[in-house]
Short mmCIF file of C-alpha atoms and ligand atoms in Angstrom, two decimals:
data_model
loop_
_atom_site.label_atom_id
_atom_site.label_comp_id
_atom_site.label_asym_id
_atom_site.label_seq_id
_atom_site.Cartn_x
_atom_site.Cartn_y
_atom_site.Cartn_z
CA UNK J 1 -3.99 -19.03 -5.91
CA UNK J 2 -2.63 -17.23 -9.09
CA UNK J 3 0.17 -16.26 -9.80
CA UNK J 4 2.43 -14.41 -11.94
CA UNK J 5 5.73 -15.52 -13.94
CA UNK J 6 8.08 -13.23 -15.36
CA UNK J 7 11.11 -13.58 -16.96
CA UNK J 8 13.33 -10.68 -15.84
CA UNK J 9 16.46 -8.39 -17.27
CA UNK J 10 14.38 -7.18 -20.04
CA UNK J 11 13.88 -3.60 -21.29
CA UNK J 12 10.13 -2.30 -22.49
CA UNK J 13 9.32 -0.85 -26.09
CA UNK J 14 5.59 -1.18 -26.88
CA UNK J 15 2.38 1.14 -26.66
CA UNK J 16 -0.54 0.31 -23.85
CA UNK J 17 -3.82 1.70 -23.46
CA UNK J 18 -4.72 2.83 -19.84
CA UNK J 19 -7.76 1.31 -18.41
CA UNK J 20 -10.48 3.39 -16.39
CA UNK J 21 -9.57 4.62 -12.88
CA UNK J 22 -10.15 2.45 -10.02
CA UNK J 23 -10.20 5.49 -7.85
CA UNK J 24 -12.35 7.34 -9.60
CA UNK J 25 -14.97 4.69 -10.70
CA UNK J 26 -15.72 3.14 -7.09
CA UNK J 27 -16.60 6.83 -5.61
CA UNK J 28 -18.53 7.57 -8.79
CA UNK J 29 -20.62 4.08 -8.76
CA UNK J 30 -21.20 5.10 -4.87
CA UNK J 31 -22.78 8.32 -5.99
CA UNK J 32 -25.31 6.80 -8.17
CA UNK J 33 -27.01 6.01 -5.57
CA UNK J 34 -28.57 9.48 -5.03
CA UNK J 35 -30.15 9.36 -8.31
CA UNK J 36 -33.56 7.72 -8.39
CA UNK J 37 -32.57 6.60 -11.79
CA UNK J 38 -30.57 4.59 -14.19
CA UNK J 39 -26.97 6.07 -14.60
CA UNK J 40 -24.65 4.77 -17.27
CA UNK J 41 -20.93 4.65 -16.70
CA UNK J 42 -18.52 3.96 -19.44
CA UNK J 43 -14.93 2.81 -19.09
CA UNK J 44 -15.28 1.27 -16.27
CA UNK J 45 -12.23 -0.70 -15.29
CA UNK J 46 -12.97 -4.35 -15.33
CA UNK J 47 -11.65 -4.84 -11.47
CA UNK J 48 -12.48 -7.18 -8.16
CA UNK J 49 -12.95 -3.60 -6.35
CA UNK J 50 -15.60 -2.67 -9.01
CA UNK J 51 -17.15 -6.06 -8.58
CA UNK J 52 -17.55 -6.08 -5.47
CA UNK J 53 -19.26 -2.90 -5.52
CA UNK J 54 -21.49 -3.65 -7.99
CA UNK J 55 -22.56 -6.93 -5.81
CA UNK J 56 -22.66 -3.79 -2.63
CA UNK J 57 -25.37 -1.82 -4.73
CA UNK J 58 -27.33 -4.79 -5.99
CA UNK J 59 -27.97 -6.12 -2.12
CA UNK J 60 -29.36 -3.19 -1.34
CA UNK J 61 -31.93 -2.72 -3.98
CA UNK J 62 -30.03 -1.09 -6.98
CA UNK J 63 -30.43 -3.15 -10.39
CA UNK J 64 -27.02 -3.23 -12.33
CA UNK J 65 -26.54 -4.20 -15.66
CA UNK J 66 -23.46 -4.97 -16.86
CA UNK J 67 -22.18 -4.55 -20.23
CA UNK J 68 -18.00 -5.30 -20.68
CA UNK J 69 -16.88 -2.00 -19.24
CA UNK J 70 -20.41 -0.50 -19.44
CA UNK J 71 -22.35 -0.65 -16.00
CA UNK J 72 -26.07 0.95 -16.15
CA UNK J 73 -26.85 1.55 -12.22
CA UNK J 74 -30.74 1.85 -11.68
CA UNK J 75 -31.01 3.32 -7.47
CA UNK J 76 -34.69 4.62 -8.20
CA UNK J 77 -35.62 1.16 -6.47
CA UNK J 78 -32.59 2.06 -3.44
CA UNK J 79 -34.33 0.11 -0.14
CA UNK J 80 -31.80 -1.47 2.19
CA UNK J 81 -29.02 0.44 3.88
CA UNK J 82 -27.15 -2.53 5.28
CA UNK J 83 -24.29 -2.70 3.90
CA UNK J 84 -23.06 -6.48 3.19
CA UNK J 85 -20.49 -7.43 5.22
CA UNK J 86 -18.88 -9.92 3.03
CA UNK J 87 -17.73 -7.15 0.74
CA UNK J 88 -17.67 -4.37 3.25
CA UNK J 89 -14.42 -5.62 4.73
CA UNK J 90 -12.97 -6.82 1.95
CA UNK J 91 -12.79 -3.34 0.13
CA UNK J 92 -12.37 0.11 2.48
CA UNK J 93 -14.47 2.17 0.34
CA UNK J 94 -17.32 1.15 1.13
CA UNK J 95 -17.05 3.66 3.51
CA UNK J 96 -17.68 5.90 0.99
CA UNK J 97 -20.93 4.66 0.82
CA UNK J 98 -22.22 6.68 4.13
CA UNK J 99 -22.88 9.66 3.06
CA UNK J 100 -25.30 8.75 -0.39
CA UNK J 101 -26.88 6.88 1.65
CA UNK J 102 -27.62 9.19 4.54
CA UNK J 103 -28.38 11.47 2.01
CA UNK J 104 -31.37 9.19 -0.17
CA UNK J 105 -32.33 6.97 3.20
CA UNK J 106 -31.55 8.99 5.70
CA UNK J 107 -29.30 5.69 7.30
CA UNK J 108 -26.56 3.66 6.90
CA UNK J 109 -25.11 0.60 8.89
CA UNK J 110 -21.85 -0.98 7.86
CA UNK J 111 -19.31 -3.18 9.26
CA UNK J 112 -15.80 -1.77 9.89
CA UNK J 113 -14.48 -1.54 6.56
CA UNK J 114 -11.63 -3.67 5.50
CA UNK J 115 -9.15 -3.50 2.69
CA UNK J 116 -5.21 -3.48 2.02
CA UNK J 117 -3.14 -3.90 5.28
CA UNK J 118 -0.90 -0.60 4.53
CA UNK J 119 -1.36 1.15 8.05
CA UNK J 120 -4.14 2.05 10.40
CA UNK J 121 -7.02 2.96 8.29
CA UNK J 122 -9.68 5.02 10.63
CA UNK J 123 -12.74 6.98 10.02
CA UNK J 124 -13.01 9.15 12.22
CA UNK J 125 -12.82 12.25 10.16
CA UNK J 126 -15.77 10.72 7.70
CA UNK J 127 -18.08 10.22 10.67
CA UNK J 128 -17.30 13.78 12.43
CA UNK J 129 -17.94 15.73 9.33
CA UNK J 130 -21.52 13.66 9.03
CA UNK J 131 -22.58 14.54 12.60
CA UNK J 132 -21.59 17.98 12.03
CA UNK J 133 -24.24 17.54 8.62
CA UNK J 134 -26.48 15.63 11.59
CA UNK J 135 -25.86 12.24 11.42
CA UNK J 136 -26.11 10.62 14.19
CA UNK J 137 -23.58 8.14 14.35
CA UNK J 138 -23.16 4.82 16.73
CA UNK J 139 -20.29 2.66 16.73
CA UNK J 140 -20.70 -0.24 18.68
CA UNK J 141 -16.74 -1.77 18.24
CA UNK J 142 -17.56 -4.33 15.46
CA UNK J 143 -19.77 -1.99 13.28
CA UNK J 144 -20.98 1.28 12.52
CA UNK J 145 -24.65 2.66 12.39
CA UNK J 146 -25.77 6.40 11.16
CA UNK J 147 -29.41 7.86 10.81
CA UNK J 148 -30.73 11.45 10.30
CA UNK J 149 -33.22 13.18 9.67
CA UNK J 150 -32.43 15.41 6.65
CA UNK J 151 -28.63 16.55 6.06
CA UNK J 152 -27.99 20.27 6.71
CA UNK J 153 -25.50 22.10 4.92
CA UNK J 154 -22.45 23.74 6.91
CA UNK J 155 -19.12 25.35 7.36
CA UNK J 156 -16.59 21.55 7.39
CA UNK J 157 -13.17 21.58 7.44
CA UNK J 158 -10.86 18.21 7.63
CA UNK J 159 -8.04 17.57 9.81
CA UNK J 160 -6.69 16.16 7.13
CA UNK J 161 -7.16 16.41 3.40
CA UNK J 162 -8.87 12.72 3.82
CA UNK J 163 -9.87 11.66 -0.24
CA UNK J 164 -12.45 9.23 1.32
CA UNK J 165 -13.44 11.92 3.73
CA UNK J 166 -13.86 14.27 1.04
CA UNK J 167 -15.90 12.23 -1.34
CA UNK J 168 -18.53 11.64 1.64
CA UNK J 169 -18.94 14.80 2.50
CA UNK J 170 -19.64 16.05 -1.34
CA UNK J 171 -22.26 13.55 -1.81
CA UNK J 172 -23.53 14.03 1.46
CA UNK J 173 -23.68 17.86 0.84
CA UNK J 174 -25.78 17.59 -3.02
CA UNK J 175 -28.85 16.25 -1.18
CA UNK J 176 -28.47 18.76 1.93
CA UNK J 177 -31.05 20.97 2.73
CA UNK J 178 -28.42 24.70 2.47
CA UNK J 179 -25.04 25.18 1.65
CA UNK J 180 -21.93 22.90 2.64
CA UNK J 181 -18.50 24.99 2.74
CA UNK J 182 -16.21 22.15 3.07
CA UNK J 183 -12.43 23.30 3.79
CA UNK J 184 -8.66 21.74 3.45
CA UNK J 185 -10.50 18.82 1.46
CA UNK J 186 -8.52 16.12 -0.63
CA UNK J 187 -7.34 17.59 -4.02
CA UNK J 188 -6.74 14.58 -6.22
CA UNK J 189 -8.08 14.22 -9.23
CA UNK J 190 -10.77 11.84 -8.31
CA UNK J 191 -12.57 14.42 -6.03
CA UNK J 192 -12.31 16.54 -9.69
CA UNK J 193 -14.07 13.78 -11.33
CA UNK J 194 -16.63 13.00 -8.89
CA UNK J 195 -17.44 17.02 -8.45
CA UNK J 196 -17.89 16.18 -12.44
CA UNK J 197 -20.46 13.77 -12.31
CA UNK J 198 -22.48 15.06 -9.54
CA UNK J 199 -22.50 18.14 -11.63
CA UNK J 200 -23.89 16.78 -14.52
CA UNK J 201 -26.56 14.87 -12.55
CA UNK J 202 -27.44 18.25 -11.28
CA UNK J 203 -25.74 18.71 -8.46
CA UNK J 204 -24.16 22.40 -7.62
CA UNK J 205 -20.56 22.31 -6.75
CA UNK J 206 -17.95 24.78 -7.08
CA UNK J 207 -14.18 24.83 -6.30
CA UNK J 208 -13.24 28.29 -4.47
CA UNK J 209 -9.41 27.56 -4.70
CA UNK J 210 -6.93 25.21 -3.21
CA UNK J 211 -9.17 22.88 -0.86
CA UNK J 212 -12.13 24.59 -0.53
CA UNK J 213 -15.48 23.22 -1.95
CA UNK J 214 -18.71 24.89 -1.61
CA UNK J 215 -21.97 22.56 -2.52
CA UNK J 216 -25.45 24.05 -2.97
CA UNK J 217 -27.98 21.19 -1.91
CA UNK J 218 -30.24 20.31 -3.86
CA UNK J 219 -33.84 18.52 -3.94
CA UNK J 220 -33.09 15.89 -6.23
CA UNK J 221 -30.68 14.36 -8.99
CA UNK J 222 -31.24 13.49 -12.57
CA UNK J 223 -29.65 10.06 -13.91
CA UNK J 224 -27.24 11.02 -16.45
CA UNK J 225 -24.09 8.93 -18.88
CA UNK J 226 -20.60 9.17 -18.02
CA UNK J 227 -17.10 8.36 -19.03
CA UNK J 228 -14.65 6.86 -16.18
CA UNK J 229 -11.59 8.57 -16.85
CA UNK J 230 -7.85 7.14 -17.55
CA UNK J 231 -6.40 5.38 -14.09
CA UNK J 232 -3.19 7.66 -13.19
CA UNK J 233 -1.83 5.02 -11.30
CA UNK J 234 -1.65 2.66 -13.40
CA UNK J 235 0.01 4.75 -15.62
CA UNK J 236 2.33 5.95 -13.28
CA UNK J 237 2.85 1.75 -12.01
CA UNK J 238 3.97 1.65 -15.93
CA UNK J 239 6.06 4.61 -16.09
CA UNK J 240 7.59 3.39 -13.35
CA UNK J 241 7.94 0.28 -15.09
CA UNK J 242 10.14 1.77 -17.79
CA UNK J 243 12.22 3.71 -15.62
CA UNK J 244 12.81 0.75 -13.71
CA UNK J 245 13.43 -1.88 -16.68
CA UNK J 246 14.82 0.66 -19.48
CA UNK J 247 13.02 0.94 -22.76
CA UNK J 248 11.13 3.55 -24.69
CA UNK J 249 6.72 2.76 -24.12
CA UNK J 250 3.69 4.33 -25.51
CA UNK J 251 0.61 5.08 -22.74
CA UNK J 252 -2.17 6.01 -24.48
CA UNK J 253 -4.67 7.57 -22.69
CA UNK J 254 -2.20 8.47 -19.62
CA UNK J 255 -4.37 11.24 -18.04
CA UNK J 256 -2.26 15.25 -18.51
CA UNK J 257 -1.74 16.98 -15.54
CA UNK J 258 -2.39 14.41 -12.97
CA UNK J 259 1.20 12.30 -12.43
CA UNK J 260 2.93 15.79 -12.29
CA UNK J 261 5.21 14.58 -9.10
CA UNK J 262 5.88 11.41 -10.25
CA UNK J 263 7.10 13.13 -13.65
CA UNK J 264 9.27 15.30 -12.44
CA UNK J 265 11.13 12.20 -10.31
CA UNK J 266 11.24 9.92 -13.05
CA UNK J 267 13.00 13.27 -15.52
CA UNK J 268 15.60 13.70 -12.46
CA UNK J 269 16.46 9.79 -12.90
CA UNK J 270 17.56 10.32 -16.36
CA UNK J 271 14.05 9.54 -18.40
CA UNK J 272 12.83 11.72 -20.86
CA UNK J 273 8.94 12.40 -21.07
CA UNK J 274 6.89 13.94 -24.11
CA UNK J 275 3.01 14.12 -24.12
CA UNK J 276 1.46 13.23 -27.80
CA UNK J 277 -1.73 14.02 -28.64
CA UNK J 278 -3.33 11.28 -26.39
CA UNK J 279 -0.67 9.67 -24.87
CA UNK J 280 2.82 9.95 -22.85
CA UNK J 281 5.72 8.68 -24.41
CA UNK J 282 8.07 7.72 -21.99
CA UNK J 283 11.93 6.52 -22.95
CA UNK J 284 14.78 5.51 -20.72
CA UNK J 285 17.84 4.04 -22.27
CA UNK J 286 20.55 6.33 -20.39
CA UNK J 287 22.09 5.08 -16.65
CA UNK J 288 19.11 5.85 -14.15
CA UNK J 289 20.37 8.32 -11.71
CA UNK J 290 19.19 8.38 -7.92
CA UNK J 291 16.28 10.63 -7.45
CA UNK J 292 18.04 11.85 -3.86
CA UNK J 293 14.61 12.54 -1.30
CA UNK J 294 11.21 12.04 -2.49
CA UNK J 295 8.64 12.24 0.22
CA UNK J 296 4.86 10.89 -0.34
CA UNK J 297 1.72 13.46 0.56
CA UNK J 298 -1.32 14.68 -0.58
CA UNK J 299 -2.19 15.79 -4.36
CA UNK J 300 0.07 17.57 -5.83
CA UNK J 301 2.97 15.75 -3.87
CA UNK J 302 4.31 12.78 -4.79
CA UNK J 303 1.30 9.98 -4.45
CA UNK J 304 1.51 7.38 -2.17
CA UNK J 305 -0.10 4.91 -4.20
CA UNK J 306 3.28 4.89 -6.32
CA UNK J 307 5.64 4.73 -3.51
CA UNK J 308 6.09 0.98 -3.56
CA UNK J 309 6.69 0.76 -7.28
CA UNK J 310 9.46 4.00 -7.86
CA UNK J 311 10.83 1.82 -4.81
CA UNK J 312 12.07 -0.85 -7.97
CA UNK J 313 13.50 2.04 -9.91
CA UNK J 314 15.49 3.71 -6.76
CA UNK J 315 17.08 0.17 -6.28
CA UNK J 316 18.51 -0.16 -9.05
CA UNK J 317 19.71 3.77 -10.02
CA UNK J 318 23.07 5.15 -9.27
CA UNK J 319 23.38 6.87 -6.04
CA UNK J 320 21.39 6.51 -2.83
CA UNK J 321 18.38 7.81 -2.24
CA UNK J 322 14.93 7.84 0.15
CA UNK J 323 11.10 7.94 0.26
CA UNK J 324 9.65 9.25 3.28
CA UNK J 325 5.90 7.80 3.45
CA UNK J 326 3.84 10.08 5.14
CA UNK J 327 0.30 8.97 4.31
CA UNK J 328 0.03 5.86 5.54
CA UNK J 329 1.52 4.08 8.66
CA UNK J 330 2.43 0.97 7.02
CA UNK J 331 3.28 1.05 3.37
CA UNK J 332 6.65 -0.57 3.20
CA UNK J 333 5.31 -3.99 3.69
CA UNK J 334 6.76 -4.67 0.07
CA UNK J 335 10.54 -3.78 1.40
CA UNK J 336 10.56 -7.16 2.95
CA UNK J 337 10.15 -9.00 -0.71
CA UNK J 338 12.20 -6.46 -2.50
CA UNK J 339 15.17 -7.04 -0.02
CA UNK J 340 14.84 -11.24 -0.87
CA UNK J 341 15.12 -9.75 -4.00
CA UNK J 342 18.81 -7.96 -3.20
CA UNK J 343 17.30 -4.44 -3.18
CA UNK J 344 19.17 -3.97 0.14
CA UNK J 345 16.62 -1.34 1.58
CA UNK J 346 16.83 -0.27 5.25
CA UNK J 347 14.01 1.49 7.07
CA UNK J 348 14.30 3.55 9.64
CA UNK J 349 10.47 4.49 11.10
CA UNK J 350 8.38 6.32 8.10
CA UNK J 351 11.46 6.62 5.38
CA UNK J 352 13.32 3.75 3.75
CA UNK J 353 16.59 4.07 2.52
CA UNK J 354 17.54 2.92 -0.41
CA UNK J 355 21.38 2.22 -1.11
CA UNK J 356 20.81 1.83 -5.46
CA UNK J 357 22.87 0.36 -7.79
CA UNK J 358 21.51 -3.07 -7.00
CA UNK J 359 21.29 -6.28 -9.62
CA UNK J 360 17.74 -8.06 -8.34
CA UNK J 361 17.90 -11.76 -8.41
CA UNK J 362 14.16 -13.38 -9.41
CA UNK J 363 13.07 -15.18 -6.78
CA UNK J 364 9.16 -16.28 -5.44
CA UNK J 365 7.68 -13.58 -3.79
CA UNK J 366 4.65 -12.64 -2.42
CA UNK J 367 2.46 -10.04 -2.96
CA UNK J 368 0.37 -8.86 0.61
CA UNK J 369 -1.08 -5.63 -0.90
CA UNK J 370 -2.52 -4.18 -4.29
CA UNK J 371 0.52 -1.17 -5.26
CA UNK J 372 2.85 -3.32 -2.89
CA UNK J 373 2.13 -6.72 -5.35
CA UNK J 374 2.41 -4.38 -8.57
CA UNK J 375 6.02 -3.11 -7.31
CA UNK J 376 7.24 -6.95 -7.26
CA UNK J 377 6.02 -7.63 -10.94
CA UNK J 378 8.11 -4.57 -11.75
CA UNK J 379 10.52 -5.52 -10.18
CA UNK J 380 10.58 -9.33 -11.90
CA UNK J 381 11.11 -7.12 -14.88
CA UNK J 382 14.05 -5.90 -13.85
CA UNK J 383 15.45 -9.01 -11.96
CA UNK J 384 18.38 -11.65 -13.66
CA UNK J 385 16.60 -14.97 -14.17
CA UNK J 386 12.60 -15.97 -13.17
CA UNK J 387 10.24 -14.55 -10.62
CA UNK J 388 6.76 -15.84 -9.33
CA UNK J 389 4.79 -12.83 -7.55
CA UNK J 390 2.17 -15.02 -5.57
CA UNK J 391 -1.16 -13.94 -4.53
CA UNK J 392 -1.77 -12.14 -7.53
CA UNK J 393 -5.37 -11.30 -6.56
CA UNK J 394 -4.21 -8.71 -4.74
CA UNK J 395 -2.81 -6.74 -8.19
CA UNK J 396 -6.36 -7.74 -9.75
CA UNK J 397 -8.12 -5.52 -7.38
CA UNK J 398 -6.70 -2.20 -9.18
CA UNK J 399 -5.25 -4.01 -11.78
CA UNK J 400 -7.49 -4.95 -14.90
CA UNK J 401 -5.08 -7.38 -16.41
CA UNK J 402 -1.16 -6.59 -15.81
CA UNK J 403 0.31 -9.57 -17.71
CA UNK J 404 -1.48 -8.39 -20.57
CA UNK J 405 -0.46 -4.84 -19.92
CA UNK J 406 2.84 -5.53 -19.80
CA UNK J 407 2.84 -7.86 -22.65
CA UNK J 408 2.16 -5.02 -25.02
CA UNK J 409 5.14 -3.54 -23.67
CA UNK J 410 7.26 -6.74 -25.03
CA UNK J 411 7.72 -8.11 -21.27
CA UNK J 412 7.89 -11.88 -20.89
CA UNK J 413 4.97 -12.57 -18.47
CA UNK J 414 2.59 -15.36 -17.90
CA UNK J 415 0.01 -15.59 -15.63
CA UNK J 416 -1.51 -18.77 -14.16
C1 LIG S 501 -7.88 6.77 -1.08
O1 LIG S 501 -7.96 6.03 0.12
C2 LIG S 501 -7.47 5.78 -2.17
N1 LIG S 501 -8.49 4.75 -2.30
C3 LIG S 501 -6.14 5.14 -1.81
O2 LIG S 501 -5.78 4.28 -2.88
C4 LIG S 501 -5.09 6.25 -1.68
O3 LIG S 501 -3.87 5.67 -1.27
C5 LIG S 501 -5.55 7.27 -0.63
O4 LIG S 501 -6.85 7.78 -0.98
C6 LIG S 501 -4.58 8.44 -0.52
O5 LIG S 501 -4.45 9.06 -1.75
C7 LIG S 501 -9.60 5.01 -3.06
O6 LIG S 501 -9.75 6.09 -3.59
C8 LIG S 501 -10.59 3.91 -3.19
P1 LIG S 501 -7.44 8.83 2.90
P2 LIG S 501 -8.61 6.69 1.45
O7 LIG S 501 -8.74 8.89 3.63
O8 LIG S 501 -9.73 7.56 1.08
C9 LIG S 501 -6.02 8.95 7.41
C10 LIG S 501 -5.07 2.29 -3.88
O9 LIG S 501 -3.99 1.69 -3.82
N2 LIG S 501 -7.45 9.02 7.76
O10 LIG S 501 -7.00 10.00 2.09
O11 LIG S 501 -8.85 5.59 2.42
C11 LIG S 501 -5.65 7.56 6.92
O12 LIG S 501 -5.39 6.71 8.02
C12 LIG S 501 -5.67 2.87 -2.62
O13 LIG S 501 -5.72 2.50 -4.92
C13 LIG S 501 -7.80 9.23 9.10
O14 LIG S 501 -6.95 9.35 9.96
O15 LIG S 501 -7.38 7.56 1.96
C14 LIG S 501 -4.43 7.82 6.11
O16 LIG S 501 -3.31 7.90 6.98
C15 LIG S 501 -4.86 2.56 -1.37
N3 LIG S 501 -9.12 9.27 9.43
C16 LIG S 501 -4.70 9.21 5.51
O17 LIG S 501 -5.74 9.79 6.30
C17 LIG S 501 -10.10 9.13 8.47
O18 LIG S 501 -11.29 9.21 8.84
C18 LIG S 501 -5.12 9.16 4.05
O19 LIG S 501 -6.31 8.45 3.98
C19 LIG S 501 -9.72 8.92 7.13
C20 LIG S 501 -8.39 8.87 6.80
#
């Protein structure tokens, strides 16, 4: 298994370039699929997740061509919609695969989806807004199965702001026969870009305020080209980065607009922040100062996908202070490794407290989760002496190559 060596203490000064987003790519190359044609997307982050979903389309009928971070997606040829198990539980969004498919095929059949262990992971809310578009949906315990026939458009509206949710209803709703009003949906950015590229395929789609989506169906898609846009979390993992090690970085490409909460935080700890023409400058050379409560929620709160890495940053700033997780169930699986570390963190149910002012030691860690494994290499960065962060794979699923990353940013980081 790989690995990754870092030699800690060090401050950053360097400029990166921010690959395409993970997010935003996989829900994208899922939407392809309801256009009998070939789409092009560019950027696309060079990723296991994006991989495997690639290898998803191609076994059931799409041809994909791949050209370094070009991939041409051909669907008009769309036959099977079993859904491989092999990669279905490896990566939980292939969920997100349910509703293009009820809307070309009129089915869908999918083992329960797999993916990072970081707290119960349901899908209930995907498969009650596709009955309510008239799915009928079977779940015999080990799998899932969903035919209809024809998607109607309706009046939705989510129990909880679910971005998985969210992205299955909207491509659901493009091929429905009326008009889907879809309420309190998921407002991060990647529903923005998806909306994007449905709508230049064709699709009708129009925001009417805070959470509220209304989609026009419509009889059929036209291929079109598209750009994968900048990944905010790993620019925020490398913000965080610098705030955690010190130093003064370059990210071009960091996306405006979408890292607002995290922003703000890392400003309150003492960095200062200034957006060039295509890139945030970050710097962080004064005492880091403890961010007091910072609580994880839906877009625009604070994201949970960067709770594990400001974790580094908190442990070692001046002052105590907490995250409260509220997303997920089981996100602190990191706080184990951290504390080997000498972060000294204490949890008590969904917040962990962290005391600050702490001196990591390096030490052999393991990573058990994609943000949870990028937190540890931040936090060998920050750590006195050497620290292997095993089971690296997991960072290469959002990751498209963080020693290199972080190379550019003068860290001392091998990988093997
Ligand atoms: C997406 O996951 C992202 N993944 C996650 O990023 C991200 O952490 C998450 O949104 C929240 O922002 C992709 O976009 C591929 P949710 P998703 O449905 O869609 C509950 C990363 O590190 N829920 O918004 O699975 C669920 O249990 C990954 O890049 C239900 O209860 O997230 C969770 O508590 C990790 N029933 C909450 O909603 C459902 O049917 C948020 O889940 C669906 C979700």
């Amino acid at each position: 298994m790989k690995s990754v060596y870092i030699r800690g203490n060090a401050s950053l000064y360097g400029e990166v370039t921010i690959q395409g987003s993970k997010n935003a790519a996989l829900p994208i190359m899922a939407a392809a699929l309801l256009v009998p044609g070939v789409c092009v997307l560019r950027n696309c982050p060079r990723i296991a997740d994006v991989e495997y979903m690639c290898r998803i389309l191609e076994s059931i009928g799409c041809r994909i061509e791949r050209e370094k971070r070009e991939i041409r997606i051909d669907a008009a040829q769309l036959s099977d919609s079993r859904l491989p198990e092999e990669y279905v539980t490896r990566m939980r969004s292939s969920v997100m695969l349910m509703g293009p498919l009820l809307g070309r095929l009129g089915e869908v059949s999918l083992s329960h989806p797999g993916g990072c262990v970081i707290g119960d992971r349901p899908i209930d809310l995907h498969v009650k807004a596709l009955s309510r578009m008239g799915a009928s949906c079977r779940d015999d315990g080990k799998g899932l199965a969903a035919v209809c026939s024809g998607l109607r458009g309706t009046s939705l509206r989510l129990a909880y702001p679910s971005v998985g949710a969210t992205e299955n209803v909207v491509m659901a709703a493009v091929l429905a026969d009326g008009v889907t009003c879809l309420e309190n949906c998921a407002q991060e950015p990647e529903i923005g870009w998806l909306c994007d590229f449905l709508t230049h395929c064709g699709a009708s789609i129009r925001r009417q305020g805070p959470g509220r989506l209304l989609i026009r169906g419509r009889k059929s898609l036209h291929p079109c080209t598209y750009t994968i846009p900048a990944d905010r979390i790993v620019a925020g993992t490398y913000l965080c980065a610098c705030l955690a090690a010190g130093g003064e970085v370059r990210l071009k490409g960091a996306p405006e607009g979408e890292n607002g909460a995290l922003e703000a935080v890392a400003e309150r700890m003492g960095a200062s922040l200034r957006r060039t023409q295509n890139a945030l400058w970050v710097k962080r050379t004064s005492p880091l100062f403890s961010p007091g409560r910072v609580e994880t929620g839906s877009f625009p709160a604070f994201p949970t996908d960067l709770q594990s890495p400001l974790l580094v940053a908190m442990a070692q700033a001046e002052g105590e202070s907490s995250m409260k997780e509220t997303v997920f169930n089981g996100r602190f699986g990191v706080v184990k490794e951290l504390n080997r570390m000498g972060a000294g963190i204490r949890l008590d149910a969904d917040t962990a407290v962290v005391p600050g002012g702490r001196m990591l030691t390096g030490k052999r860690v393991r990573a058990s989760e994609l943000r949870g494994g990028a937190a540890l290499v931040i936090a060998g960065l920050c750590a006195q002496g050497e620290t292997t962060v095993e089971n690296r794979f997991y960072v290469d699923r959002g990751y498209e190559d963080i020693c290199r990353d972080l190379r550019l940013l003068g860290a001392c980081v091998q990988d093997g």
